[in-house]
Amino acid sequence: MKLSRKWARIVCVLLALAVAFAVLPMAAYHLAGARSPDWAVAGVLGAVGFLSAGVVLRLKHLRCPYCGRSAAIPQWRTGKRLYCPCCDRALFYDDESDEEGGS
Ligand SMILES: [Zn+2]
């Protein structure tokens, strides 16, 4: 049982978009001199929307396959080995070998 790299990447993209929307009003203000409150509203709505979508998808698709009580950190590609904080089992993505330290 493995975690899906596809969903990890989708969650990464959503979180990046949330950050982008969070800085959008400031960027618009400093770069374009935009003083319209629409920028702040769009920034807050976009940030909250993408953040909640990312959190929901993470909880739905990146749960620990063994105990289901925790969600894995979304990794774009193979990195540090992840362990479930609840059941202590190693978590693997579907493009990784499940041999410890294997290729
Ligand atoms: Zn677990």
mmCIF file of N, CA and C and ligand atoms in Angstrom:
data_model
loop_
_atom_site.group_PDB
_atom_site.id
_atom_site.type_symbol
_atom_site.label_atom_id
_atom_site.label_comp_id
_atom_site.label_asym_id
_atom_site.label_seq_id
_atom_site.Cartn_x
_atom_site.Cartn_y
_atom_site.Cartn_z
ATOM 1 N N MET A 1 0.847 -1.194 0.000
ATOM 2 C CA MET A 1 0.000 0.000 0.000
ATOM 3 C C MET A 1 0.880 1.240 0.000
ATOM 4 N N LYS A 2 0.669 2.071 -0.997
ATOM 5 C CA LYS A 2 1.541 3.231 -1.142
ATOM 6 C C LYS A 2 0.735 4.504 -1.347
ATOM 7 N N LEU A 3 1.427 5.604 -1.106
ATOM 8 C CA LEU A 3 0.816 6.912 -1.319
ATOM 9 C C LEU A 3 0.956 7.284 -2.786
ATOM 10 N N SER A 4 0.056 8.090 -3.263
ATOM 11 C CA SER A 4 0.076 8.466 -4.673
ATOM 12 C C SER A 4 0.907 9.730 -4.897
ATOM 13 N N ARG A 5 1.937 9.613 -5.734
ATOM 14 C CA ARG A 5 2.762 10.786 -6.047
ATOM 15 C C ARG A 5 1.933 11.842 -6.774
ATOM 16 N N LYS A 6 0.993 11.376 -7.598
ATOM 17 C CA LYS A 6 0.141 12.309 -8.339
ATOM 18 C C LYS A 6 -0.582 13.256 -7.373
ATOM 19 N N TRP A 7 -1.185 12.696 -6.312
ATOM 20 C CA TRP A 7 -1.918 13.542 -5.374
ATOM 21 C C TRP A 7 -0.983 14.412 -4.558
ATOM 22 N N ALA A 8 0.201 13.908 -4.238
ATOM 23 C CA ALA A 8 1.182 14.730 -3.514
ATOM 24 C C ALA A 8 1.521 15.972 -4.329
ATOM 25 N N ARG A 9 1.680 15.775 -5.653
ATOM 26 C CA ARG A 9 2.024 16.921 -6.512
ATOM 27 C C ARG A 9 0.855 17.884 -6.637
ATOM 28 N N ILE A 10 -0.349 17.345 -6.747
ATOM 29 C CA ILE A 10 -1.521 18.223 -6.826
ATOM 30 C C ILE A 10 -1.625 19.064 -5.553
ATOM 31 N N VAL A 11 -1.401 18.444 -4.390
ATOM 32 C CA VAL A 11 -1.453 19.179 -3.127
ATOM 33 C C VAL A 11 -0.356 20.243 -3.085
ATOM 34 N N CYS A 12 0.852 19.906 -3.550
ATOM 35 C CA CYS A 12 1.955 20.884 -3.606
ATOM 36 C C CYS A 12 1.555 22.090 -4.454
ATOM 37 N N VAL A 13 0.965 21.833 -5.609
ATOM 38 C CA VAL A 13 0.571 22.920 -6.511
ATOM 39 C C VAL A 13 -0.495 23.792 -5.845
ATOM 40 N N LEU A 14 -1.472 23.162 -5.191
ATOM 41 C CA LEU A 14 -2.534 23.930 -4.535
ATOM 42 C C LEU A 14 -1.970 24.813 -3.423
ATOM 43 N N LEU A 15 -1.017 24.261 -2.656
ATOM 44 C CA LEU A 15 -0.436 25.051 -1.570
ATOM 45 C C LEU A 15 0.399 26.201 -2.132
ATOM 46 N N ALA A 16 1.102 25.949 -3.238
ATOM 47 C CA ALA A 16 1.880 27.023 -3.873
ATOM 48 C C ALA A 16 0.949 28.122 -4.381
ATOM 49 N N LEU A 17 -0.197 27.718 -4.963
ATOM 50 C CA LEU A 17 -1.162 28.702 -5.441
ATOM 51 C C LEU A 17 -1.741 29.509 -4.274
ATOM 52 N N ALA A 18 -1.961 28.843 -3.137
ATOM 53 C CA ALA A 18 -2.475 29.549 -1.958
ATOM 54 C C ALA A 18 -1.491 30.630 -1.526
ATOM 55 N N VAL A 19 -0.198 30.295 -1.520
ATOM 56 C CA VAL A 19 0.829 31.279 -1.155
ATOM 57 C C VAL A 19 0.845 32.411 -2.175
ATOM 58 N N ALA A 20 0.739 32.052 -3.465
ATOM 59 C CA ALA A 20 0.758 33.070 -4.527
ATOM 60 C C ALA A 20 -0.406 34.047 -4.347
ATOM 61 N N PHE A 21 -1.591 33.517 -4.025
ATOM 62 C CA PHE A 21 -2.747 34.391 -3.835
ATOM 63 C C PHE A 21 -2.603 35.231 -2.571
ATOM 64 N N ALA A 22 -1.927 34.674 -1.554
ATOM 65 C CA ALA A 22 -1.750 35.427 -0.314
ATOM 66 C C ALA A 22 -0.869 36.655 -0.538
ATOM 67 N N VAL A 23 0.102 36.552 -1.446
ATOM 68 C CA VAL A 23 0.993 37.703 -1.692
ATOM 69 C C VAL A 23 0.495 38.578 -2.840
ATOM 70 N N LEU A 24 -0.541 38.104 -3.555
ATOM 71 C CA LEU A 24 -1.049 38.844 -4.711
ATOM 72 C C LEU A 24 -1.458 40.283 -4.388
ATOM 73 N N PRO A 25 -2.243 40.519 -3.325
ATOM 74 C CA PRO A 25 -2.635 41.909 -3.039
ATOM 75 C C PRO A 25 -1.429 42.805 -2.776
ATOM 76 N N MET A 26 -0.433 42.293 -2.070
ATOM 77 C CA MET A 26 0.773 43.087 -1.789
ATOM 78 C C MET A 26 1.541 43.361 -3.075
ATOM 79 N N ALA A 27 1.650 42.321 -3.915
ATOM 80 C CA ALA A 27 2.354 42.482 -5.188
ATOM 81 C C ALA A 27 1.643 43.502 -6.062
ATOM 82 N N ALA A 28 0.319 43.418 -6.110
ATOM 83 C CA ALA A 28 -0.456 44.350 -6.937
ATOM 84 C C ALA A 28 -0.267 45.774 -6.426
ATOM 85 N N TYR A 29 -0.241 45.911 -5.109
ATOM 86 C CA TYR A 29 -0.097 47.235 -4.505
ATOM 87 C C TYR A 29 1.273 47.830 -4.808
ATOM 88 N N HIS A 30 2.314 47.017 -4.642
ATOM 89 C CA HIS A 30 3.669 47.533 -4.808
ATOM 90 C C HIS A 30 4.078 47.669 -6.262
ATOM 91 N N LEU A 31 3.650 46.730 -7.103
ATOM 92 C CA LEU A 31 4.104 46.736 -8.499
ATOM 93 C C LEU A 31 3.229 47.612 -9.378
ATOM 94 N N ALA A 32 1.921 47.553 -9.144
ATOM 95 C CA ALA A 32 1.017 48.245 -10.052
ATOM 96 C C ALA A 32 0.333 49.435 -9.383
ATOM 97 N N GLY A 33 0.582 49.605 -8.078
ATOM 98 C CA GLY A 33 -0.055 50.704 -7.377
ATOM 99 C C GLY A 33 -1.561 50.518 -7.223
ATOM 100 N N ALA A 34 -2.007 49.273 -7.323
ATOM 101 C CA ALA A 34 -3.446 49.001 -7.218
ATOM 102 C C ALA A 34 -3.907 49.210 -5.781
ATOM 103 N N ARG A 35 -4.902 50.054 -5.600
ATOM 104 C CA ARG A 35 -5.416 50.313 -4.261
ATOM 105 C C ARG A 35 -6.832 49.785 -4.082
ATOM 106 N N SER A 36 -7.315 49.118 -5.098
ATOM 107 C CA SER A 36 -8.676 48.604 -5.026
ATOM 108 C C SER A 36 -8.781 47.470 -3.995
ATOM 109 N N PRO A 37 -9.834 47.493 -3.167
ATOM 110 C CA PRO A 37 -9.993 46.396 -2.191
ATOM 111 C C PRO A 37 -10.279 45.058 -2.874
ATOM 112 N N ASP A 38 -10.634 45.098 -4.160
ATOM 113 C CA ASP A 38 -10.869 43.840 -4.875
ATOM 114 C C ASP A 38 -9.654 42.924 -4.832
ATOM 115 N N TRP A 39 -8.455 43.514 -4.872
ATOM 116 C CA TRP A 39 -7.235 42.706 -4.841
ATOM 117 C C TRP A 39 -7.120 41.952 -3.524
ATOM 118 N N ALA A 40 -7.446 42.637 -2.432
ATOM 119 C CA ALA A 40 -7.358 41.988 -1.124
ATOM 120 C C ALA A 40 -8.391 40.865 -1.018
ATOM 121 N N VAL A 41 -9.605 41.153 -1.523
ATOM 122 C CA VAL A 41 -10.664 40.130 -1.472
ATOM 123 C C VAL A 41 -10.259 38.918 -2.308
ATOM 124 N N ALA A 42 -9.775 39.166 -3.526
ATOM 125 C CA ALA A 42 -9.363 38.065 -4.407
ATOM 126 C C ALA A 42 -8.217 37.274 -3.768
ATOM 127 N N GLY A 43 -7.275 38.000 -3.146
ATOM 128 C CA GLY A 43 -6.142 37.326 -2.514
ATOM 129 C C GLY A 43 -6.578 36.430 -1.375
ATOM 130 N N VAL A 44 -7.457 36.951 -0.512
ATOM 131 C CA VAL A 44 -7.911 36.167 0.642
ATOM 132 C C VAL A 44 -8.734 34.968 0.179
ATOM 133 N N LEU A 45 -9.671 35.211 -0.745
ATOM 134 C CA LEU A 45 -10.511 34.116 -1.229
ATOM 135 C C LEU A 45 -9.671 33.039 -1.911
ATOM 136 N N GLY A 46 -8.728 33.477 -2.753
ATOM 137 C CA GLY A 46 -7.879 32.513 -3.458
ATOM 138 C C GLY A 46 -7.014 31.732 -2.484
ATOM 139 N N ALA A 47 -6.400 32.426 -1.530
ATOM 140 C CA ALA A 47 -5.518 31.750 -0.577
ATOM 141 C C ALA A 47 -6.293 30.746 0.264
ATOM 142 N N VAL A 48 -7.443 31.178 0.802
ATOM 143 C CA VAL A 48 -8.250 30.289 1.647
ATOM 144 C C VAL A 48 -8.786 29.117 0.818
ATOM 145 N N GLY A 49 -9.245 29.407 -0.399
ATOM 146 C CA GLY A 49 -9.795 28.366 -1.264
ATOM 147 C C GLY A 49 -8.773 27.299 -1.614
ATOM 148 N N PHE A 50 -7.600 27.727 -2.094
ATOM 149 C CA PHE A 50 -6.582 26.754 -2.481
ATOM 150 C C PHE A 50 -6.025 26.024 -1.266
ATOM 151 N N LEU A 51 -5.880 26.751 -0.150
ATOM 152 C CA LEU A 51 -5.355 26.114 1.054
ATOM 153 C C LEU A 51 -6.308 25.025 1.537
ATOM 154 N N SER A 52 -7.612 25.343 1.592
ATOM 155 C CA SER A 52 -8.542 24.328 2.077
ATOM 156 C C SER A 52 -8.649 23.166 1.098
ATOM 157 N N ALA A 53 -8.606 23.454 -0.208
ATOM 158 C CA ALA A 53 -8.632 22.364 -1.187
ATOM 159 C C ALA A 53 -7.401 21.463 -0.999
ATOM 160 N N GLY A 54 -6.236 22.078 -0.788
ATOM 161 C CA GLY A 54 -5.017 21.300 -0.576
ATOM 162 C C GLY A 54 -5.096 20.446 0.675
ATOM 163 N N VAL A 55 -5.628 21.023 1.769
ATOM 164 C CA VAL A 55 -5.727 20.280 3.029
ATOM 165 C C VAL A 55 -6.715 19.124 2.885
ATOM 166 N N VAL A 56 -7.860 19.389 2.256
ATOM 167 C CA VAL A 56 -8.882 18.345 2.085
ATOM 168 C C VAL A 56 -8.326 17.196 1.243
ATOM 169 N N LEU A 57 -7.664 17.536 0.108
ATOM 170 C CA LEU A 57 -7.130 16.487 -0.759
ATOM 171 C C LEU A 57 -6.009 15.720 -0.068
ATOM 172 N N ARG A 58 -5.239 16.418 0.736
ATOM 173 C CA ARG A 58 -4.172 15.735 1.462
ATOM 174 C C ARG A 58 -4.759 14.727 2.443
ATOM 175 N N LEU A 59 -5.778 15.159 3.190
ATOM 176 C CA LEU A 59 -6.400 14.259 4.161
ATOM 177 C C LEU A 59 -7.101 13.090 3.466
ATOM 178 N N LYS A 60 -7.611 13.357 2.264
ATOM 179 C CA LYS A 60 -8.360 12.328 1.551
ATOM 180 C C LYS A 60 -7.438 11.322 0.849
ATOM 181 N N HIS A 61 -6.368 11.832 0.233
ATOM 182 C CA HIS A 61 -5.568 10.968 -0.633
ATOM 183 C C HIS A 61 -4.198 10.603 -0.086
ATOM 184 N N LEU A 62 -3.720 11.291 0.954
ATOM 185 C CA LEU A 62 -2.364 11.017 1.440
ATOM 186 C C LEU A 62 -2.376 10.499 2.878
ATOM 187 N N ARG A 63 -3.447 9.798 3.241
ATOM 188 C CA ARG A 63 -3.500 9.226 4.581
ATOM 189 C C ARG A 63 -2.526 8.070 4.723
ATOM 190 N N CYS A 64 -2.082 7.842 5.954
ATOM 191 C CA CYS A 64 -1.275 6.666 6.240
ATOM 192 C C CYS A 64 -2.067 5.434 5.810
ATOM 193 N N PRO A 65 -1.493 4.595 4.931
ATOM 194 C CA PRO A 65 -2.250 3.433 4.444
ATOM 195 C C PRO A 65 -2.418 2.345 5.509
ATOM 196 N N TYR A 66 -1.688 2.439 6.596
ATOM 197 C CA TYR A 66 -1.726 1.376 7.606
ATOM 198 C C TYR A 66 -2.737 1.671 8.712
ATOM 199 N N CYS A 67 -2.670 2.879 9.281
ATOM 200 C CA CYS A 67 -3.576 3.182 10.386
ATOM 201 C C CYS A 67 -4.606 4.238 9.993
ATOM 202 N N GLY A 68 -4.342 5.015 8.921
ATOM 203 C CA GLY A 68 -5.314 5.995 8.454
ATOM 204 C C GLY A 68 -5.499 7.186 9.370
ATOM 205 N N ARG A 69 -4.671 7.311 10.405
ATOM 206 C CA ARG A 69 -4.900 8.377 11.380
ATOM 207 C C ARG A 69 -4.131 9.650 11.078
ATOM 208 N N SER A 70 -3.105 9.569 10.229
ATOM 209 C CA SER A 70 -2.350 10.779 9.941
ATOM 210 C C SER A 70 -2.161 10.910 8.441
ATOM 211 N N ALA A 71 -1.850 12.119 8.009
ATOM 212 C CA ALA A 71 -1.618 12.361 6.589
ATOM 213 C C ALA A 71 -0.135 12.580 6.366
ATOM 214 N N ALA A 72 0.369 12.068 5.250
ATOM 215 C CA ALA A 72 1.788 12.197 4.927
ATOM 216 C C ALA A 72 2.085 13.593 4.413
ATOM 217 N N ILE A 73 3.348 13.989 4.555
ATOM 218 C CA ILE A 73 3.802 15.245 3.973
ATOM 219 C C ILE A 73 3.843 15.063 2.456
ATOM 220 N N PRO A 74 3.228 15.978 1.700
ATOM 221 C CA PRO A 74 3.297 15.829 0.251
ATOM 222 C C PRO A 74 4.694 16.138 -0.268
ATOM 223 N N GLN A 75 5.323 15.156 -0.895
ATOM 224 C CA GLN A 75 6.669 15.352 -1.445
ATOM 225 C C GLN A 75 6.587 15.364 -2.956
ATOM 226 N N TRP A 76 7.222 16.345 -3.575
ATOM 227 C CA TRP A 76 7.200 16.447 -5.035
ATOM 228 C C TRP A 76 7.933 15.257 -5.651
ATOM 229 N N ARG A 77 9.064 14.896 -5.079
ATOM 230 C CA ARG A 77 9.784 13.719 -5.549
ATOM 231 C C ARG A 77 10.415 13.044 -4.339
ATOM 232 N N THR A 78 11.044 11.926 -4.615
ATOM 233 C CA THR A 78 11.618 11.140 -3.541
ATOM 234 C C THR A 78 12.573 11.977 -2.703
ATOM 235 N N GLY A 79 12.353 11.964 -1.408
ATOM 236 C CA GLY A 79 13.217 12.741 -0.531
ATOM 237 C C GLY A 79 13.490 11.960 0.730
ATOM 238 N N LYS A 80 13.400 12.653 1.853
ATOM 239 C CA LYS A 80 13.606 12.039 3.146
ATOM 240 C C LYS A 80 12.537 10.971 3.379
ATOM 241 N N ARG A 81 12.931 9.840 3.924
ATOM 242 C CA ARG A 81 11.949 8.802 4.231
ATOM 243 C C ARG A 81 10.945 9.328 5.254
ATOM 244 N N LEU A 82 9.672 9.115 4.963
ATOM 245 C CA LEU A 82 8.629 9.576 5.865
ATOM 246 C C LEU A 82 8.171 8.429 6.750
ATOM 247 N N TYR A 83 7.845 8.760 7.998
ATOM 248 C CA TYR A 83 7.283 7.774 8.906
ATOM 249 C C TYR A 83 5.981 8.308 9.462
ATOM 250 N N CYS A 84 5.028 7.417 9.610
ATOM 251 C CA CYS A 84 3.755 7.808 10.196
ATOM 252 C C CYS A 84 3.960 8.130 11.672
ATOM 253 N N PRO A 85 3.528 9.316 12.127
ATOM 254 C CA PRO A 85 3.707 9.666 13.535
ATOM 255 C C PRO A 85 2.806 8.852 14.464
ATOM 256 N N CYS A 86 1.783 8.210 13.916
ATOM 257 C CA CYS A 86 0.857 7.434 14.750
ATOM 258 C C CYS A 86 1.293 5.981 14.903
ATOM 259 N N CYS A 87 1.641 5.332 13.804
ATOM 260 C CA CYS A 87 1.960 3.903 13.890
ATOM 261 C C CYS A 87 3.427 3.611 13.589
ATOM 262 N N ASP A 88 4.218 4.661 13.282
ATOM 263 C CA ASP A 88 5.667 4.510 13.113
ATOM 264 C C ASP A 88 6.094 3.694 11.911
ATOM 265 N N ARG A 89 5.183 3.397 10.998
ATOM 266 C CA ARG A 89 5.586 2.630 9.827
ATOM 267 C C ARG A 89 6.086 3.570 8.743
ATOM 268 N N ALA A 90 7.031 3.072 7.940
ATOM 269 C CA ALA A 90 7.578 3.885 6.855
ATOM 270 C C ALA A 90 6.509 4.070 5.782
ATOM 271 N N LEU A 91 6.435 5.276 5.258
ATOM 272 C CA LEU A 91 5.461 5.585 4.209
ATOM 273 C C LEU A 91 6.191 5.682 2.878
ATOM 274 N N PHE A 92 5.602 5.084 1.858
ATOM 275 C CA PHE A 92 6.227 5.086 0.532
ATOM 276 C C PHE A 92 5.275 5.654 -0.497
ATOM 277 N N TYR A 93 5.847 6.361 -1.457
ATOM 278 C CA TYR A 93 5.050 6.805 -2.602
ATOM 279 C C TYR A 93 5.108 5.733 -3.685
ATOM 280 N N ASP A 94 4.163 5.802 -4.611
ATOM 281 C CA ASP A 94 4.033 4.728 -5.596
ATOM 282 C C ASP A 94 5.151 4.692 -6.639
ATOM 283 N N ASP A 95 6.040 5.708 -6.631
ATOM 284 C CA ASP A 95 7.182 5.624 -7.541
ATOM 285 C C ASP A 95 8.469 5.262 -6.796
ATOM 286 N N GLU A 96 8.332 4.823 -5.551
ATOM 287 C CA GLU A 96 9.510 4.459 -4.763
ATOM 288 C C GLU A 96 9.545 2.950 -4.534
ATOM 289 N N SER A 97 10.758 2.454 -4.406
ATOM 290 C CA SER A 97 10.914 1.079 -3.991
ATOM 291 C C SER A 97 10.639 0.995 -2.500
ATOM 292 N N ASP A 98 9.994 -0.093 -2.057
ATOM 293 C CA ASP A 98 9.723 -0.168 -0.621
ATOM 294 C C ASP A 98 10.806 -0.934 0.132
ATOM 295 N N GLU A 99 11.961 -1.121 -0.499
ATOM 296 C CA GLU A 99 13.102 -1.652 0.233
ATOM 297 C C GLU A 99 13.730 -0.497 0.999
ATOM 298 N N GLU A 100 13.977 -0.682 2.276
ATOM 299 C CA GLU A 100 14.617 0.366 3.060
ATOM 300 C C GLU A 100 16.003 0.649 2.510
ATOM 301 N N GLY A 101 16.253 1.878 2.069
ATOM 302 C CA GLY A 101 17.551 2.238 1.522
ATOM 303 C C GLY A 101 17.821 1.651 0.143
ATOM 304 N N GLY A 102 16.815 1.014 -0.455
ATOM 305 C CA GLY A 102 17.001 0.387 -1.760
ATOM 306 C C GLY A 102 17.010 1.402 -2.883
ATOM 307 N N SER A 103 17.266 0.938 -4.079
ATOM 308 C CA SER A 103 17.366 1.843 -5.212
ATOM 309 C C SER A 103 15.988 2.256 -5.693
HETATM 310 ZN ZN ZN B 1 0.023 5.191 10.470
#
